[in-house]
PDB file of C-alpha atoms in Angstrom:
ATOM      1  CA  MET A 160      20.842   3.652  -7.099  1.00  0.00           C
ATOM      2  CA  LYS A 161      17.970   3.627  -9.567  1.00  0.00           C
ATOM      3  CA  VAL A 162      15.547   6.495  -9.184  1.00  0.00           C
ATOM      4  CA  MET A 163      11.854   5.646  -9.239  1.00  0.00           C
ATOM      5  CA  LYS A 164      10.273   6.927 -12.416  1.00  0.00           C
ATOM      6  CA  ILE A 165       7.113   8.997 -12.421  1.00  0.00           C
ATOM      7  CA  LYS A 166       5.182   6.294 -14.292  1.00  0.00           C
ATOM      8  CA  GLU A 167       6.047   3.705 -11.645  1.00  0.00           C
ATOM      9  CA  MET A 168       5.104   6.108  -8.839  1.00  0.00           C
ATOM     10  CA  LEU A 169       1.770   6.822 -10.477  1.00  0.00           C
ATOM     11  CA  LEU A 170       1.012   3.152 -11.094  1.00  0.00           C
ATOM     12  CA  CYS A 171       1.939   2.221  -7.505  1.00  0.00           C
ATOM     13  CA  GLY A 172      -0.359   4.922  -6.183  1.00  0.00           C
ATOM     14  CA  LEU A 173      -3.092   3.932  -8.639  1.00  0.00           C
ATOM     15  CA  PHE A 174      -3.037   0.271  -7.649  1.00  0.00           C
ATOM     16  CA  GLY A 175      -2.894   1.177  -3.944  1.00  0.00           C
ATOM     17  CA  ALA A 176      -5.960   3.372  -4.504  1.00  0.00           C
ATOM     18  CA  LEU A 177      -7.647   0.636  -6.551  1.00  0.00           C
ATOM     19  CA  THR A 178      -7.176  -1.759  -3.648  1.00  0.00           C
ATOM     20  CA  ALA A 179      -8.758   0.825  -1.327  1.00  0.00           C
ATOM     21  CA  VAL A 180     -11.775   1.127  -3.637  1.00  0.00           C
ATOM     22  CA  PHE A 181     -12.095  -2.648  -4.102  1.00  0.00           C
ATOM     23  CA  ALA A 182     -11.875  -3.139  -0.305  1.00  0.00           C
ATOM     24  CA  GLN A 183     -15.160  -1.240  -0.022  1.00  0.00           C
ATOM     25  CA  LEU A 184     -16.896  -3.719  -2.341  1.00  0.00           C
ATOM     26  CA  MET A 185     -17.505  -6.275   0.349  1.00  0.00           C
ATOM     27  CA  LEU A 186     -19.908  -8.696   1.902  1.00  0.00           C
ATOM     28  CA  PRO A 187     -19.701  -9.140   5.693  1.00  0.00           C
ATOM     29  CA  LEU A 188     -19.247 -12.839   6.424  1.00  0.00           C
ATOM     30  CA  GLY A 189     -18.385 -13.344  10.070  1.00  0.00           C
ATOM     31  CA  ALA A 190     -15.132 -11.985  11.513  1.00  0.00           C
ATOM     32  CA  VAL A 191     -13.469 -11.701   8.097  1.00  0.00           C
ATOM     33  CA  PRO A 192     -15.446  -9.969   5.298  1.00  0.00           C
ATOM     34  CA  VAL A 193     -15.380 -10.928   1.623  1.00  0.00           C
ATOM     35  CA  SER A 194     -13.965  -8.028  -0.366  1.00  0.00           C
ATOM     36  CA  PHE A 195     -12.654  -7.457  -3.857  1.00  0.00           C
ATOM     37  CA  ALA A 196      -9.347  -6.095  -2.515  1.00  0.00           C
ATOM     38  CA  THR A 197      -7.479  -9.298  -3.340  1.00  0.00           C
ATOM     39  CA  LEU A 198      -8.458  -8.924  -7.001  1.00  0.00           C
ATOM     40  CA  SER A 199      -6.453  -5.689  -7.073  1.00  0.00           C
ATOM     41  CA  VAL A 200      -3.569  -7.314  -5.185  1.00  0.00           C
ATOM     42  CA  MET A 201      -3.324 -10.076  -7.820  1.00  0.00           C
ATOM     43  CA  LEU A 202      -3.486  -7.617 -10.686  1.00  0.00           C
ATOM     44  CA  SER A 203      -0.907  -5.297  -9.147  1.00  0.00           C
ATOM     45  CA  GLY A 204       1.630  -8.103  -8.853  1.00  0.00           C
ATOM     46  CA  ALA A 205       1.030  -9.504 -12.313  1.00  0.00           C
ATOM     47  CA  LEU A 206       0.778  -6.190 -14.173  1.00  0.00           C
ATOM     48  CA  LEU A 207       3.336  -4.103 -12.296  1.00  0.00           C
ATOM     49  CA  GLY A 208       5.768  -6.896 -11.471  1.00  0.00           C
ATOM     50  CA  LYS A 209       6.965  -8.111  -8.122  1.00  0.00           C
ATOM     51  CA  LYS A 210       8.717  -4.918  -6.992  1.00  0.00           C
ATOM     52  CA  TRP A 211       6.145  -2.309  -7.991  1.00  0.00           C
ATOM     53  CA  GLY A 212       3.165  -4.539  -7.213  1.00  0.00           C
ATOM     54  CA  ALA A 213       4.488  -5.123  -3.695  1.00  0.00           C
ATOM     55  CA  LEU A 214       5.178  -1.413  -3.273  1.00  0.00           C
ATOM     56  CA  SER A 215       1.651  -0.511  -4.365  1.00  0.00           C
ATOM     57  CA  GLN A 216       0.228  -2.796  -1.690  1.00  0.00           C
ATOM     58  CA  ALA A 217       2.695  -1.595   0.939  1.00  0.00           C
ATOM     59  CA  ILE A 218       1.433   1.920   0.219  1.00  0.00           C
ATOM     60  CA  TYR A 219      -2.143   0.694   0.698  1.00  0.00           C
ATOM     61  CA  VAL A 220      -1.337  -0.976   4.034  1.00  0.00           C
ATOM     62  CA  LEU A 221       0.708   1.991   5.315  1.00  0.00           C
ATOM     63  CA  VAL A 222      -1.973   4.516   4.360  1.00  0.00           C
ATOM     64  CA  GLY A 223      -4.540   2.416   6.211  1.00  0.00           C
ATOM     65  CA  MET A 224      -2.226   1.906   9.147  1.00  0.00           C
ATOM     66  CA  ILE A 225      -1.854   5.665   9.712  1.00  0.00           C
ATOM     67  CA  GLY A 226      -5.617   5.941   9.943  1.00  0.00           C
ATOM     68  CA  LEU A 227      -6.984   6.800   6.514  1.00  0.00           C
ATOM     69  CA  PRO A 228     -10.222   4.852   5.917  1.00  0.00           C
ATOM     70  CA  VAL A 229      -9.014   2.577   3.108  1.00  0.00           C
ATOM     71  CA  PHE A 230      -9.633  -0.819   4.695  1.00  0.00           C
ATOM     72  CA  HIS A 231     -12.966  -2.669   4.368  1.00  0.00           C
ATOM     73  CA  GLY A 232     -15.950  -0.764   5.665  1.00  0.00           C
ATOM     74  CA  MET A 233     -14.110   2.582   5.363  1.00  0.00           C
ATOM     75  CA  GLN A 234     -11.912   1.712   8.334  1.00  0.00           C
ATOM     76  CA  GLY A 235      -8.327   2.620   9.054  1.00  0.00           C
ATOM     77  CA  GLY A 236      -5.798   2.547  11.836  1.00  0.00           C
ATOM     78  CA  ILE A 237      -3.226   0.222  13.275  1.00  0.00           C
ATOM     79  CA  GLY A 238      -5.875  -1.392  15.476  1.00  0.00           C
ATOM     80  CA  LEU A 239      -7.423  -3.071  12.445  1.00  0.00           C
ATOM     81  CA  LEU A 240      -4.072  -4.690  11.656  1.00  0.00           C
ATOM     82  CA  ALA A 241      -4.068  -6.115  15.180  1.00  0.00           C
ATOM     83  CA  GLY A 242      -7.575  -7.532  14.679  1.00  0.00           C
ATOM     84  CA  PRO A 243      -8.901 -10.642  12.908  1.00  0.00           C
ATOM     85  CA  THR A 244      -8.166  -9.355   9.381  1.00  0.00           C
ATOM     86  CA  GLY A 245      -4.655  -8.130  10.198  1.00  0.00           C
ATOM     87  CA  GLY A 246      -2.841 -11.174   8.843  1.00  0.00           C
ATOM     88  CA  PHE A 247      -4.598 -10.873   5.515  1.00  0.00           C
ATOM     89  CA  LEU A 248      -3.912  -7.145   5.219  1.00  0.00           C
ATOM     90  CA  ILE A 249      -0.244  -7.436   6.204  1.00  0.00           C
ATOM     91  CA  SER A 250       0.182 -10.196   3.612  1.00  0.00           C
ATOM     92  CA  TYR A 251      -0.917  -7.990   0.683  1.00  0.00           C
ATOM     93  CA  PRO A 252       2.556  -6.675  -0.276  1.00  0.00           C
ATOM     94  CA  PHE A 253       3.988 -10.202  -0.079  1.00  0.00           C
ATOM     95  CA  PHE A 254       0.967 -11.609  -1.952  1.00  0.00           C
ATOM     96  CA  ALA A 255       1.519  -9.085  -4.778  1.00  0.00           C
ATOM     97  CA  TRP A 256       5.269  -9.808  -4.776  1.00  0.00           C
ATOM     98  CA  LEU A 257       4.653 -13.553  -5.060  1.00  0.00           C
ATOM     99  CA  VAL A 258       2.134 -13.179  -7.906  1.00  0.00           C
ATOM    100  CA  GLY A 259       4.517 -10.813  -9.694  1.00  0.00           C
ATOM    101  CA  TRP A 260       7.517 -13.081  -9.216  1.00  0.00           C
ATOM    102  CA  LEU A 261       5.667 -16.195 -10.376  1.00  0.00           C
ATOM    103  CA  THR A 262       4.184 -14.364 -13.374  1.00  0.00           C
ATOM    104  CA  GLN A 263       7.642 -13.047 -14.330  1.00  0.00           C
ATOM    105  CA  LYS A 264       8.930 -16.633 -14.095  1.00  0.00           C
ATOM    106  CA  LYS A 265       6.397 -17.463 -16.831  1.00  0.00           C
ATOM    107  CA  HIS A 266       3.893 -19.253 -14.656  1.00  0.00           C
ATOM    108  CA  SER A 267       0.319 -18.732 -15.734  1.00  0.00           C
ATOM    109  CA  PHE A 268      -1.664 -15.977 -14.095  1.00  0.00           C
ATOM    110  CA  PHE A 269      -4.018 -18.636 -12.747  1.00  0.00           C
ATOM    111  CA  VAL A 270      -1.232 -20.599 -11.009  1.00  0.00           C
ATOM    112  CA  SER A 271       0.402 -17.406  -9.729  1.00  0.00           C
ATOM    113  CA  SER A 272      -2.876 -16.113  -8.314  1.00  0.00           C
ATOM    114  CA  VAL A 273      -3.870 -19.416  -6.717  1.00  0.00           C
ATOM    115  CA  LEU A 274      -0.487 -19.673  -4.972  1.00  0.00           C
ATOM    116  CA  GLY A 275      -0.648 -16.007  -3.934  1.00  0.00           C
ATOM    117  CA  THR A 276      -4.142 -16.513  -2.557  1.00  0.00           C
ATOM    118  CA  LEU A 277      -2.999 -19.589  -0.621  1.00  0.00           C
ATOM    119  CA  PHE A 278      -0.174 -17.508   0.846  1.00  0.00           C
ATOM    120  CA  CYS A 279      -2.702 -14.848   1.882  1.00  0.00           C
ATOM    121  CA  TYR A 280      -4.924 -17.531   3.453  1.00  0.00           C
ATOM    122  CA  GLY A 281      -1.930 -18.901   5.331  1.00  0.00           C
ATOM    123  CA  ALA A 282      -0.935 -15.523   6.757  1.00  0.00           C
ATOM    124  CA  GLY A 283      -4.526 -14.648   7.606  1.00  0.00           C
ATOM    125  CA  CYS A 284      -5.299 -17.997   9.219  1.00  0.00           C
ATOM    126  CA  ILE A 285      -2.098 -18.012  11.273  1.00  0.00           C
ATOM    127  CA  TRP A 286      -2.781 -14.494  12.568  1.00  0.00           C
ATOM    128  CA  PHE A 287      -6.420 -15.353  13.305  1.00  0.00           C
ATOM    129  CA  TRP A 288      -5.276 -18.478  15.177  1.00  0.00           C
ATOM    130  CA  ILE A 289      -2.779 -16.424  17.228  1.00  0.00           C
ATOM    131  CA  LEU A 290      -5.607 -14.096  18.244  1.00  0.00           C
ATOM    132  CA  THR A 291      -8.271 -16.705  18.925  1.00  0.00           C
ATOM    133  CA  ARG A 292      -6.340 -19.894  19.759  1.00  0.00           C
ATOM    134  CA  GLY A 293      -9.171 -21.736  18.048  1.00  0.00           C
ATOM    135  CA  THR A 294      -8.976 -25.207  16.609  1.00  0.00           C
ATOM    136  CA  VAL A 295      -7.636 -25.707  13.102  1.00  0.00           C
ATOM    137  CA  TRP A 296     -11.184 -26.439  11.954  1.00  0.00           C
ATOM    138  CA  SER A 297     -12.642 -23.293  13.552  1.00  0.00           C
ATOM    139  CA  VAL A 298      -9.913 -21.136  12.000  1.00  0.00           C
ATOM    140  CA  LEU A 299     -10.439 -22.679   8.548  1.00  0.00           C
ATOM    141  CA  MET A 300     -14.207 -22.216   8.885  1.00  0.00           C
ATOM    142  CA  SER A 301     -13.755 -18.581   9.896  1.00  0.00           C
ATOM    143  CA  CYS A 302     -11.011 -17.559   7.486  1.00  0.00           C
ATOM    144  CA  MET A 303     -10.831 -19.843   4.471  1.00  0.00           C
ATOM    145  CA  ILE A 304     -13.522 -22.361   3.596  1.00  0.00           C
ATOM    146  CA  PRO A 305     -16.420 -19.874   3.196  1.00  0.00           C
ATOM    147  CA  PHE A 306     -14.210 -17.760   0.903  1.00  0.00           C
ATOM    148  CA  LEU A 307     -12.989 -20.420  -1.531  1.00  0.00           C
ATOM    149  CA  LEU A 308     -15.751 -20.027  -4.122  1.00  0.00           C
ATOM    150  CA  GLY A 309     -15.622 -16.226  -4.069  1.00  0.00           C
ATOM    151  CA  ASP A 310     -11.840 -16.181  -4.320  1.00  0.00           C
ATOM    152  CA  GLY A 311     -11.982 -18.654  -7.187  1.00  0.00           C
ATOM    153  CA  LEU A 312     -14.359 -16.320  -9.011  1.00  0.00           C
ATOM    154  CA  LYS A 313     -12.094 -13.332  -8.237  1.00  0.00           C
ATOM    155  CA  ILE A 314      -9.122 -15.228  -9.687  1.00  0.00           C
ATOM    156  CA  LEU A 315     -11.087 -15.917 -12.876  1.00  0.00           C
ATOM    157  CA  LEU A 316     -12.185 -12.272 -13.147  1.00  0.00           C
ATOM    158  CA  ALA A 317      -8.666 -11.035 -12.437  1.00  0.00           C
ATOM    159  CA  GLY A 318      -7.322 -13.438 -15.082  1.00  0.00           C
ATOM    160  CA  TRP A 319      -9.764 -12.071 -17.629  1.00  0.00           C
ATOM    161  CA  LEU A 320      -8.726  -8.493 -16.768  1.00  0.00           C
ATOM    162  CA  TYR A 321      -5.038  -9.433 -16.804  1.00  0.00           C
ATOM    163  CA  GLN A 322      -5.308 -10.851 -20.331  1.00  0.00           C
ATOM    164  CA  ARG A 323      -6.812  -7.563 -21.537  1.00  0.00           C
ATOM    165  CA  LEU A 324      -4.370  -5.288 -19.697  1.00  0.00           C
ATOM    166  CA  LYS A 325      -1.001  -7.076 -19.889  1.00  0.00           C
ATOM    167  CA  GLY A 326       1.498  -5.218 -21.998  1.00  0.00           C
ATOM    168  CA  LYS A 327      -0.585  -2.049 -21.895  1.00  0.00           C
ATOM    169  CA  ILE A 328       0.721  -0.733 -18.558  1.00  0.00           C
ATOM    170  CA  PHE A 329       4.483  -1.330 -18.745  1.00  0.00           C
TER     171      PHE A 329
END
């Protein structure tokens, strides 16, 4: 069994904390707010790799789940995971894993992040639909379409940051 190294522990905690900070940079837009949290999720997967990126986001979700105010709007608690944003939040470790896996497979950061973001949309929209039983159109209008431009800009910003940071962390 491989023991987790101190550097990996620190980086996982750092990226979990970075996601908590970025989650506070948000714009309320209906039931699901726009936040910068996904920028950190993309970067954690690409820079730390699939395993450590996913762990960093699992730490973020677990810390929020136990009640620390790390989710958007300085909120925490398991109740938020059961609400409209729960599917998005629960997807973060898997989103980071997917971006990390695709990046390690030599896909571009752009492709990896777009596919990771689509996965996050899928999880978020499905959870939102389970809660609301809305039409496909109403779910897409609540959880995806208004966010496309902002997420595209976050992917471009994250790509710019990734190019400057890759190879400097691990």
